Amino acid sequence: MKKIFATADEALKDVLFDGMLIAAGGFGLCGIPELLIAAIKRAGTKNLTIASNNAGVDGFGLGQLLENRQVKKMMSSYVGENAEFMRQYLSKELEVEFNPQGTLAERMRAGGAGIPGFYTKTGVGTVIAEGKEVKDFDGQTYVLERGIVADLSIVKAWKADPSGNLVFRKTARNFNPPAATCGKICVAEVEEIVPLGSLDPDTIHTPGIYVHRLIQGQHEKRIEQRTVRKKEIA
Amino acid sequence: MASVTKGWDRNQMAARAAQELQDGWYVNLGIGIPTLVANYIPKGVEVTLQSENGMLGMGPFPFEGEEDADLINAGKQTVTELPQTAFFDSAQSFAMIRGGKINMAILGAMEVSETGDLANWMIPGKLVKGMGGAMDLVAGVKRVVVVMDHTNKAGESKVLPKCELPLTGKAVVNRIISNLGVLDVVPGGLKIVECAEGVTEAEIRAATKATIV
């Protein structure tokens, strides 16, 4: 069982195919699998459907795959930061399935947990519920949402050990753990692969069973909205 | 924005919204004016801010040079952690939202109806941003307060008998805090709870298309 690959390109080489469904971790540009996304761009895989909360920004993250016309459809909750996305969507070149953020996260979690669907109050009475089964429980109406099982999950973690156990850092965890679980194959990129035994088993966020391949690399970790305050002089 | 200069400004609206907070509450603040509410939390009131990208106990913006790309809020702004901070994944984050554990959400809006319907995520054919976590928040959070300008840039009421834009949630808003005052969603329509300084009830009625009871 060897999970560590030398590069993102090698880790993805035999798993990419045109028309596939990819689940990606990340929130905005925080915790995105930027190395794997760049490798998918280099591979040129086409007609992708991507389940990801956001679509990156122009020129970085998933925005690169949009610019390269590799994406057929996005399943996302918020895409306001990307001019190219907007242009392709409004000109109908790109299909978008808007998912409420919590519904998207739970669809990934459910898909990875062998749960084909779940009922939620989110979206009842809105366009999100149109065409979906609704059901009343205890006097409240819920809508049926489907679990997502992706052909491939791409996630970014802080540290991994060679067995694939992952630890995330701060809010860079976000969609990565649910995304990791819902892929038939999960490739994780990390800042550091540490020796077996050096991660505290009590603090593993994603157990290695979900992670099939690992790469380590340098991350740009771009900040989308740099907001600061001035130090008050005492 | 000449049409919305009457009454409270953005910061005054945020300060008024902060009066809604109660000690011990877990609260989610939306993007825009709601984010400013954090600056006006009353003394002696301890609230824990939830950021739906996976954080409880959100601190202020970092000092210059201390920004951390791994530590942002739901508006993608750099923030800081507090001694009580907890991090978790997005599924867990929305489990606490959907599960009714969050006491209050304060959100912005494009339109609110007299039955508490909320529209704040999409203008067909024009602006496509997505709903983010707003649909989950309004469906799962116990109390939903909207903070917004009472009228749009054209001076038209954003408080309507029925929303014209695609909904974020149906019958989900409890209270509206606008530049003109505070209105509650009650059976039969909206009830004026409070007028902003220098604003009369008659002026609120004149600026409101929805039924005021």
Short mmCIF file of C-alpha atoms in Angstrom, two decimals:
data_model
loop_
_atom_site.label_atom_id
_atom_site.label_comp_id
_atom_site.label_asym_id
_atom_site.label_seq_id
_atom_site.Cartn_x
_atom_site.Cartn_y
_atom_site.Cartn_z
CA MET A 1 0.00 0.00 0.00
CA LYS A 2 1.84 3.00 -1.29
CA LYS A 3 -0.18 6.19 -1.26
CA ILE A 4 2.50 8.79 -1.78
CA PHE A 5 3.07 10.09 -5.32
CA ALA A 6 5.86 12.39 -6.41
CA THR A 7 3.73 14.93 -8.28
CA ALA A 8 0.11 15.94 -8.76
CA ASP A 9 0.34 14.93 -12.41
CA GLU A 10 1.43 11.40 -11.50
CA ALA A 11 -1.22 11.05 -8.81
CA LEU A 12 -3.95 11.95 -11.31
CA LYS A 13 -2.53 10.31 -14.44
CA ASP A 14 -4.77 7.24 -14.66
CA VAL A 15 -7.85 8.58 -12.89
CA LEU A 16 -8.94 11.46 -15.11
CA PHE A 17 -11.44 11.03 -17.94
CA ASP A 18 -13.63 13.35 -19.97
CA GLY A 19 -17.11 13.88 -18.55
CA MET A 20 -16.19 12.85 -15.02
CA LEU A 21 -17.64 14.20 -11.77
CA ILE A 22 -15.08 15.72 -9.41
CA ALA A 23 -15.76 16.81 -5.82
CA ALA A 24 -13.36 19.50 -4.61
CA GLY A 25 -12.69 20.86 -1.13
CA GLY A 26 -12.13 24.49 -0.30
CA PHE A 27 -14.06 27.61 0.60
CA GLY A 28 -13.30 30.60 -1.57
CA LEU A 29 -9.56 30.21 -2.07
CA CYS A 30 -9.06 28.85 1.45
CA GLY A 31 -8.06 25.20 1.58
CA ILE A 32 -8.41 24.58 -2.14
CA PRO A 33 -6.45 21.74 -3.77
CA GLU A 34 -4.53 24.22 -5.89
CA LEU A 35 -1.81 21.78 -7.03
CA LEU A 36 -4.30 19.14 -8.18
CA ILE A 37 -6.42 21.75 -9.96
CA ALA A 38 -3.32 22.97 -11.81
CA ALA A 39 -2.55 19.36 -12.79
CA ILE A 40 -6.08 18.87 -14.14
CA LYS A 41 -5.56 21.99 -16.22
CA ARG A 42 -2.33 20.54 -17.61
CA ALA A 43 -4.06 17.22 -18.32
CA GLY A 44 -6.74 19.06 -20.28
CA THR A 45 -9.57 16.77 -19.18
CA LYS A 46 -12.83 18.03 -20.65
CA ASN A 47 -16.56 18.22 -19.92
CA LEU A 48 -16.02 18.11 -16.20
CA THR A 49 -18.79 18.40 -13.66
CA ILE A 50 -17.34 19.87 -10.49
CA ALA A 51 -19.00 19.90 -7.08
CA SER A 52 -17.30 22.69 -5.17
CA ASN A 53 -18.69 25.41 -2.93
CA ASN A 54 -17.10 28.12 -5.07
CA ALA A 55 -15.53 28.36 -8.51
CA GLY A 56 -12.25 30.04 -7.66
CA VAL A 57 -11.33 33.45 -9.00
CA ASP A 58 -10.16 34.54 -12.43
CA GLY A 59 -6.79 32.91 -13.01
CA PHE A 60 -6.56 30.91 -9.78
CA GLY A 61 -8.13 27.77 -8.37
CA LEU A 62 -11.05 26.37 -10.34
CA GLY A 63 -11.13 29.64 -12.29
CA GLN A 64 -8.24 28.23 -14.33
CA LEU A 65 -10.32 25.25 -15.45
CA LEU A 66 -13.17 27.57 -16.41
CA GLU A 67 -10.88 29.75 -18.49
CA ASN A 68 -9.51 26.64 -20.17
CA ARG A 69 -13.10 25.55 -21.04
CA GLN A 70 -12.73 22.25 -19.23
CA VAL A 71 -15.87 22.61 -17.13
CA LYS A 72 -19.32 21.66 -18.38
CA LYS A 73 -21.17 22.09 -15.13
CA MET A 74 -20.60 23.48 -11.65
CA MET A 75 -22.47 22.40 -8.52
CA SER A 76 -21.84 25.32 -6.17
CA SER A 77 -23.44 27.60 -3.61
CA TYR A 78 -21.68 30.88 -4.29
CA VAL A 79 -19.85 32.08 -7.35
CA GLY A 80 -19.85 35.86 -7.00
CA GLU A 81 -16.11 36.33 -7.17
CA ASN A 82 -15.43 35.23 -10.71
CA ALA A 83 -16.04 37.38 -13.81
CA GLU A 84 -15.28 34.57 -16.29
CA PHE A 85 -17.71 32.27 -14.48
CA MET A 86 -20.40 34.93 -14.70
CA ARG A 87 -19.75 35.48 -18.38
CA GLN A 88 -19.88 31.76 -19.27
CA TYR A 89 -22.98 31.24 -17.13
CA LEU A 90 -24.93 34.19 -18.54
CA SER A 91 -24.03 33.19 -22.10
CA LYS A 92 -25.15 29.61 -21.29
CA GLU A 93 -21.75 28.10 -22.09
CA LEU A 94 -21.56 26.81 -18.53
CA GLU A 95 -24.26 24.89 -16.70
CA VAL A 96 -24.71 25.69 -13.02
CA GLU A 97 -26.60 23.76 -10.41
CA PHE A 98 -26.93 26.03 -7.40
CA ASN A 99 -26.88 24.12 -4.14
CA PRO A 100 -27.45 25.71 -0.74
CA GLN A 101 -24.10 25.51 1.03
CA GLY A 102 -25.23 23.18 3.79
CA THR A 103 -27.10 21.00 1.33
CA LEU A 104 -23.95 20.68 -0.80
CA ALA A 105 -21.84 19.74 2.23
CA GLU A 106 -24.42 17.22 3.42
CA ARG A 107 -24.81 15.76 -0.08
CA MET A 108 -21.07 15.03 -0.06
CA ARG A 109 -21.14 13.70 3.49
CA ALA A 110 -24.17 11.52 2.73
CA GLY A 111 -22.70 10.22 -0.54
CA GLY A 112 -19.53 9.22 1.27
CA ALA A 113 -21.49 7.60 4.08
CA GLY A 114 -23.60 5.38 1.82
CA ILE A 115 -26.73 7.49 2.24
CA PRO A 116 -28.38 8.02 -1.16
CA GLY A 117 -30.63 10.86 -0.03
CA PHE A 118 -31.80 12.90 2.93
CA TYR A 119 -34.62 15.28 3.78
CA THR A 120 -33.91 18.89 4.67
CA LYS A 121 -35.95 22.01 5.33
CA THR A 122 -33.41 24.05 3.39
CA GLY A 123 -34.86 25.39 0.15
CA VAL A 124 -38.48 24.41 0.75
CA GLY A 125 -40.73 26.92 -1.02
CA THR A 126 -37.89 28.07 -3.31
CA VAL A 127 -36.69 27.11 -6.80
CA ILE A 128 -34.27 24.69 -5.14
CA ALA A 129 -37.16 22.39 -4.22
CA GLU A 130 -38.78 22.48 -7.67
CA GLY A 131 -39.07 19.03 -9.20
CA LYS A 132 -37.86 17.32 -6.03
CA GLU A 133 -39.84 15.06 -3.75
CA VAL A 134 -41.16 16.80 -0.65
CA LYS A 135 -42.46 15.13 2.48
CA ASP A 136 -43.98 16.29 5.76
CA PHE A 137 -42.48 15.18 9.05
CA ASP A 138 -44.06 16.33 12.33
CA GLY A 139 -45.99 19.10 10.59
CA GLN A 140 -43.00 20.53 8.71
CA THR A 141 -42.21 20.18 5.01
CA TYR A 142 -38.83 18.81 3.91
CA VAL A 143 -37.28 18.30 0.50
CA LEU A 144 -35.38 15.21 -0.62
CA GLU A 145 -31.77 15.87 -1.63
CA ARG A 146 -29.44 13.25 -3.12
CA GLY A 147 -26.08 12.17 -1.84
CA ILE A 148 -23.15 12.85 -4.17
CA VAL A 149 -20.76 10.08 -5.16
CA ALA A 150 -17.97 11.55 -7.27
CA ASP A 151 -15.59 9.79 -9.64
CA LEU A 152 -12.77 11.66 -7.97
CA SER A 153 -12.29 13.80 -4.87
CA ILE A 154 -9.52 16.37 -4.71
CA VAL A 155 -8.77 17.85 -1.29
CA LYS A 156 -6.13 19.90 0.46
CA ALA A 157 -4.95 19.22 4.01
CA TRP A 158 -2.22 20.63 6.23
CA LYS A 159 -0.49 17.40 7.20
CA ALA A 160 -0.76 13.75 6.32
CA ASP A 161 1.03 10.62 7.39
CA PRO A 162 1.95 7.96 4.79
CA SER A 163 -1.20 5.97 5.65
CA GLY A 164 -3.36 8.86 4.43
CA ASN A 165 -4.52 10.21 7.78
CA LEU A 166 -5.22 13.91 7.33
CA VAL A 167 -5.08 16.92 9.61
CA PHE A 168 -6.45 20.26 8.51
CA ARG A 169 -5.61 23.71 9.76
CA LYS A 170 -8.15 26.30 10.98
CA THR A 171 -10.86 27.25 8.48
CA ALA A 172 -8.98 25.56 5.62
CA ARG A 173 -10.82 22.38 6.72
CA ASN A 174 -14.23 23.52 5.36
CA PHE A 175 -15.49 21.23 2.53
CA ASN A 176 -12.38 19.06 2.44
CA PRO A 177 -13.47 16.28 4.84
CA PRO A 178 -16.93 15.74 3.30
CA ALA A 179 -15.46 16.00 -0.21
CA ALA A 180 -12.77 13.46 0.66
CA THR A 181 -15.35 10.88 1.69
CA CYS A 182 -17.57 11.09 -1.39
CA GLY A 183 -15.06 10.22 -4.09
CA LYS A 184 -14.54 6.73 -5.50
CA ILE A 185 -10.91 7.82 -5.49
CA CYS A 186 -9.62 10.58 -3.25
CA VAL A 187 -6.35 12.38 -3.93
CA ALA A 188 -5.11 14.69 -1.18
CA GLU A 189 -2.44 17.34 -1.46
CA VAL A 190 -0.76 18.44 1.75
CA GLU A 191 1.82 20.92 2.93
CA GLU A 192 3.75 18.23 4.77
CA ILE A 193 3.83 14.43 4.88
CA VAL A 194 5.05 13.50 8.33
CA PRO A 195 6.40 10.11 9.45
CA LEU A 196 4.01 7.39 10.63
CA GLY A 197 3.35 7.79 14.32
CA SER A 198 3.93 11.52 14.48
CA LEU A 199 0.26 12.48 14.20
CA ASP A 200 -1.75 12.10 17.42
CA PRO A 201 -4.43 9.47 16.60
CA ASP A 202 -6.91 11.46 18.70
CA THR A 203 -6.57 14.50 16.44
CA ILE A 204 -6.95 12.94 12.97
CA HIS A 205 -9.69 14.81 11.08
CA THR A 206 -9.99 12.49 8.07
CA PRO A 207 -8.94 8.87 8.62
CA GLY A 208 -6.71 7.38 5.94
CA ILE A 209 -9.36 4.92 4.74
CA TYR A 210 -10.87 7.75 2.71
CA VAL A 211 -7.59 8.86 1.15
CA HIS A 212 -6.09 6.82 -1.70
CA ARG A 213 -3.30 9.02 -2.95
CA LEU A 214 -1.15 11.74 -1.44
CA ILE A 215 1.14 14.42 -2.71
CA GLN A 216 3.18 17.00 -0.88
CA GLY A 217 3.93 20.40 -2.36
CA GLN A 218 4.36 24.14 -2.02
CA HIS A 219 1.10 26.03 -1.74
CA GLU A 220 0.58 29.62 -2.73
CA LYS A 221 -2.43 29.92 -0.35
CA ARG A 222 -3.71 33.13 -1.85
CA ILE A 223 -5.83 35.42 0.35
CA GLU A 224 -9.04 36.61 -1.27
CA GLN A 225 -9.98 39.49 1.06
CA ARG A 226 -7.08 40.78 3.12
CA THR A 227 -8.73 42.61 6.01
CA VAL A 228 -6.68 43.98 8.91
CA ARG A 229 -6.95 46.40 11.81
CA LYS A 230 -4.42 48.90 13.04
CA LYS A 231 -2.53 48.23 16.24
CA GLU A 232 -3.73 50.62 18.90
CA ILE A 233 -0.94 52.54 20.53
CA ALA A 234 -1.10 52.06 24.26
CA MET B 1 -28.02 56.84 -2.60
CA ALA B 2 -29.79 60.11 -1.80
CA SER B 3 -33.07 58.25 -1.34
CA VAL B 4 -31.79 56.28 1.66
CA THR B 5 -30.08 59.01 3.64
CA LYS B 6 -33.09 59.38 5.91
CA GLY B 7 -32.94 57.74 9.33
CA TRP B 8 -30.12 55.44 10.39
CA ASP B 9 -26.89 55.00 8.42
CA ARG B 10 -25.16 51.61 7.98
CA ASN B 11 -23.42 51.76 11.33
CA GLN B 12 -26.52 52.91 13.18
CA MET B 13 -28.50 50.05 11.64
CA ALA B 14 -25.79 47.64 12.77
CA ALA B 15 -25.80 49.16 16.25
CA ARG B 16 -29.59 48.79 16.44
CA ALA B 17 -29.33 45.17 15.27
CA ALA B 18 -26.77 44.50 17.99
CA GLN B 19 -29.47 45.34 20.55
CA GLU B 20 -31.22 42.12 19.45
CA LEU B 21 -28.40 39.98 20.84
CA GLN B 22 -28.79 38.18 24.14
CA ASP B 23 -26.17 36.90 26.52
CA GLY B 24 -25.02 33.37 25.74
CA TRP B 25 -26.33 33.31 22.21
CA TYR B 26 -24.68 31.72 19.18
CA VAL B 27 -25.14 34.07 16.23
CA ASN B 28 -24.40 34.04 12.52
CA LEU B 29 -23.83 37.38 10.82
CA GLY B 30 -24.25 37.73 7.07
CA ILE B 31 -22.09 39.69 4.65
CA GLY B 32 -22.36 43.51 4.44
CA ILE B 33 -24.08 45.57 7.15
CA PRO B 34 -24.67 42.44 9.32
CA THR B 35 -20.88 42.00 9.60
CA LEU B 36 -20.71 45.45 11.26
CA VAL B 37 -23.00 44.22 14.06
CA ALA B 38 -19.94 42.60 15.68
CA ASN B 39 -18.60 46.12 16.40
CA TYR B 40 -21.63 47.02 18.53
CA ILE B 41 -22.21 44.01 20.79
CA PRO B 42 -23.49 45.56 24.07
CA LYS B 43 -21.29 45.44 27.14
CA GLY B 44 -22.05 42.48 29.37
CA VAL B 45 -23.56 40.50 26.49
CA GLU B 46 -21.44 37.54 25.48
CA VAL B 47 -22.24 36.12 22.08
CA THR B 48 -20.35 33.53 20.09
CA LEU B 49 -20.15 34.28 16.39
CA GLN B 50 -20.50 31.36 14.02
CA SER B 51 -18.90 31.55 10.62
CA GLU B 52 -20.47 28.97 8.34
CA ASN B 53 -17.19 28.08 6.64
CA GLY B 54 -16.35 26.21 9.84
CA MET B 55 -15.68 28.32 12.91
CA LEU B 56 -17.30 29.12 16.24
CA GLY B 57 -15.89 32.02 18.22
CA MET B 58 -14.82 34.38 15.47
CA GLY B 59 -12.42 37.13 16.49
CA PRO B 60 -11.73 40.55 14.92
CA PHE B 61 -9.63 41.25 11.83
CA PRO B 62 -5.93 40.49 12.36
CA PHE B 63 -3.30 43.14 12.90
CA GLU B 64 -1.39 44.06 9.78
CA GLY B 65 1.18 41.40 9.01
CA GLU B 66 -0.63 38.73 11.06
CA GLU B 67 -3.08 37.62 8.37
CA ASP B 68 -3.40 33.86 7.96
CA ALA B 69 -4.64 32.46 4.63
CA ASP B 70 -6.08 29.49 6.57
CA LEU B 71 -8.21 31.70 8.81
CA ILE B 72 -11.07 33.48 7.07
CA ASN B 73 -14.75 34.20 7.65
CA ALA B 74 -17.67 33.38 5.37
CA GLY B 75 -17.07 36.65 3.51
CA LYS B 76 -13.54 35.35 2.74
CA GLN B 77 -12.04 38.09 4.92
CA THR B 78 -9.07 37.33 7.14
CA VAL B 79 -10.10 37.06 10.81
CA THR B 80 -8.58 35.84 14.09
CA GLU B 81 -9.38 33.18 16.64
CA LEU B 82 -10.40 33.61 20.28
CA PRO B 83 -9.62 31.44 23.33
CA GLN B 84 -12.99 29.67 22.89
CA THR B 85 -12.68 29.13 19.14
CA ALA B 86 -13.55 25.77 17.60
CA PHE B 87 -12.97 24.76 13.97
CA PHE B 88 -14.97 22.12 12.10
CA ASP B 89 -15.87 21.06 8.59
CA SER B 90 -18.72 22.39 6.44
CA ALA B 91 -21.01 19.40 7.07
CA GLN B 92 -20.65 19.87 10.82
CA SER B 93 -21.13 23.63 10.42
CA PHE B 94 -24.45 23.19 8.69
CA ALA B 95 -25.49 20.42 11.03
CA MET B 96 -25.48 23.00 13.83
CA ILE B 97 -27.31 25.50 11.60
CA ARG B 98 -29.89 23.04 10.29
CA GLY B 99 -30.19 21.45 13.69
CA GLY B 100 -31.45 24.67 15.24
CA LYS B 101 -28.47 25.28 17.50
CA ILE B 102 -27.84 28.83 16.29
CA ASN B 103 -30.00 31.36 18.18
CA MET B 104 -30.06 34.13 15.61
CA ALA B 105 -29.02 34.98 12.07
CA ILE B 106 -28.70 38.59 10.96
CA LEU B 107 -28.77 38.83 7.17
CA GLY B 108 -29.01 41.34 4.37
CA ALA B 109 -31.87 41.28 1.85
CA MET B 110 -32.94 42.44 -1.57
CA GLU B 111 -36.64 42.04 -0.74
CA VAL B 112 -38.75 40.97 2.23
CA SER B 113 -42.47 40.26 2.03
CA GLU B 114 -45.18 40.95 4.60
CA THR B 115 -45.35 37.21 5.32
CA GLY B 116 -41.64 37.05 6.08
CA ASP B 117 -40.49 35.66 2.73
CA LEU B 118 -36.90 36.60 2.01
CA ALA B 119 -35.18 37.17 -1.36
CA ASN B 120 -31.46 37.86 -1.21
CA TRP B 121 -29.65 35.57 -3.62
CA MET B 122 -30.46 36.20 -7.24
CA ILE B 123 -31.69 38.65 -9.86
CA PRO B 124 -32.66 36.53 -12.88
CA GLY B 125 -30.65 37.28 -16.00
CA LYS B 126 -28.55 39.88 -14.22
CA LEU B 127 -26.72 39.05 -11.08
CA VAL B 128 -25.81 35.46 -10.28
CA LYS B 129 -23.96 34.96 -7.06
CA GLY B 130 -25.72 32.07 -5.42
CA MET B 131 -27.33 31.63 -2.06
CA GLY B 132 -24.22 30.53 -0.19
CA GLY B 133 -25.42 29.46 3.25
CA ALA B 134 -28.42 31.81 3.38
CA MET B 135 -31.07 29.19 2.53
CA ASP B 136 -29.73 26.84 5.20
CA LEU B 137 -29.54 29.65 7.75
CA VAL B 138 -33.09 30.90 7.29
CA ALA B 139 -34.44 27.34 7.31
CA GLY B 140 -32.59 26.28 10.44
CA VAL B 141 -31.91 29.25 12.69
CA LYS B 142 -34.41 30.05 15.42
CA ARG B 143 -34.71 33.78 14.81
CA VAL B 144 -33.94 35.62 11.58
CA VAL B 145 -33.39 39.39 11.53
CA VAL B 146 -32.94 41.24 8.25
CA VAL B 147 -30.89 44.44 8.12
CA MET B 148 -31.25 46.46 4.91
CA ASP B 149 -32.08 49.80 3.36
CA HIS B 150 -35.82 50.29 3.27
CA THR B 151 -35.83 51.27 -0.40
CA ASN B 152 -33.64 50.47 -3.39
CA LYS B 153 -31.49 52.93 -5.30
CA ALA B 154 -34.52 53.93 -7.38
CA GLY B 155 -36.38 54.76 -4.16
CA GLU B 156 -38.75 51.79 -4.46
CA SER B 157 -39.84 49.83 -1.40
CA LYS B 158 -37.89 46.61 -0.68
CA VAL B 159 -40.62 45.66 1.79
CA LEU B 160 -43.32 44.19 -0.39
CA PRO B 161 -46.67 42.39 -0.23
CA LYS B 162 -44.96 39.55 -2.14
CA CYS B 163 -41.34 39.14 -3.21
CA GLU B 164 -40.74 39.49 -6.93
CA LEU B 165 -37.27 37.92 -6.91
CA PRO B 166 -36.57 34.18 -6.40
CA LEU B 167 -36.94 33.32 -2.72
CA THR B 168 -34.25 32.37 -0.26
CA GLY B 169 -36.87 31.16 2.19
CA LYS B 170 -40.62 31.24 2.74
CA ALA B 171 -42.01 32.79 5.94
CA VAL B 172 -38.62 32.87 7.61
CA VAL B 173 -38.01 36.51 8.62
CA ASN B 174 -38.99 37.56 12.14
CA ARG B 175 -37.84 41.18 12.18
CA ILE B 176 -36.66 43.84 9.71
CA ILE B 177 -34.25 46.58 10.75
CA SER B 178 -34.05 49.22 8.01
CA ASN B 179 -32.71 52.74 7.87
CA LEU B 180 -36.24 53.91 8.69
CA GLY B 181 -36.95 51.72 11.71
CA VAL B 182 -37.82 48.29 13.05
CA LEU B 183 -40.71 46.18 11.77
CA ASP B 184 -41.90 42.76 12.93
CA VAL B 185 -43.58 40.12 10.80
CA VAL B 186 -46.91 39.44 12.51
CA PRO B 187 -50.16 37.76 11.43
CA GLY B 188 -51.75 39.95 8.75
CA GLY B 189 -48.64 41.90 7.81
CA LEU B 190 -45.91 43.99 9.37
CA LYS B 191 -45.98 45.90 12.61
CA ILE B 192 -43.90 49.02 13.22
CA VAL B 193 -41.94 48.43 16.41
CA GLU B 194 -39.70 51.47 16.35
CA CYS B 195 -38.96 54.49 14.17
CA ALA B 196 -35.41 55.60 13.46
CA GLU B 197 -34.44 59.04 14.75
CA GLY B 198 -36.15 61.76 12.76
CA VAL B 199 -38.46 59.29 10.98
CA THR B 200 -42.21 59.21 11.55
CA GLU B 201 -44.59 56.25 11.34
CA ALA B 202 -46.26 57.99 8.41
CA GLU B 203 -42.95 58.12 6.57
CA ILE B 204 -42.37 54.39 7.14
CA ARG B 205 -45.87 53.66 5.85
CA ALA B 206 -45.28 55.84 2.79
CA ALA B 207 -42.00 54.03 2.01
CA THR B 208 -43.50 50.56 2.49
CA LYS B 209 -45.49 48.68 -0.14
CA ALA B 210 -46.30 45.82 2.22
CA THR B 211 -49.33 45.81 4.50
CA ILE B 212 -48.62 47.46 7.84
CA VAL B 213 -51.08 46.48 10.56
#
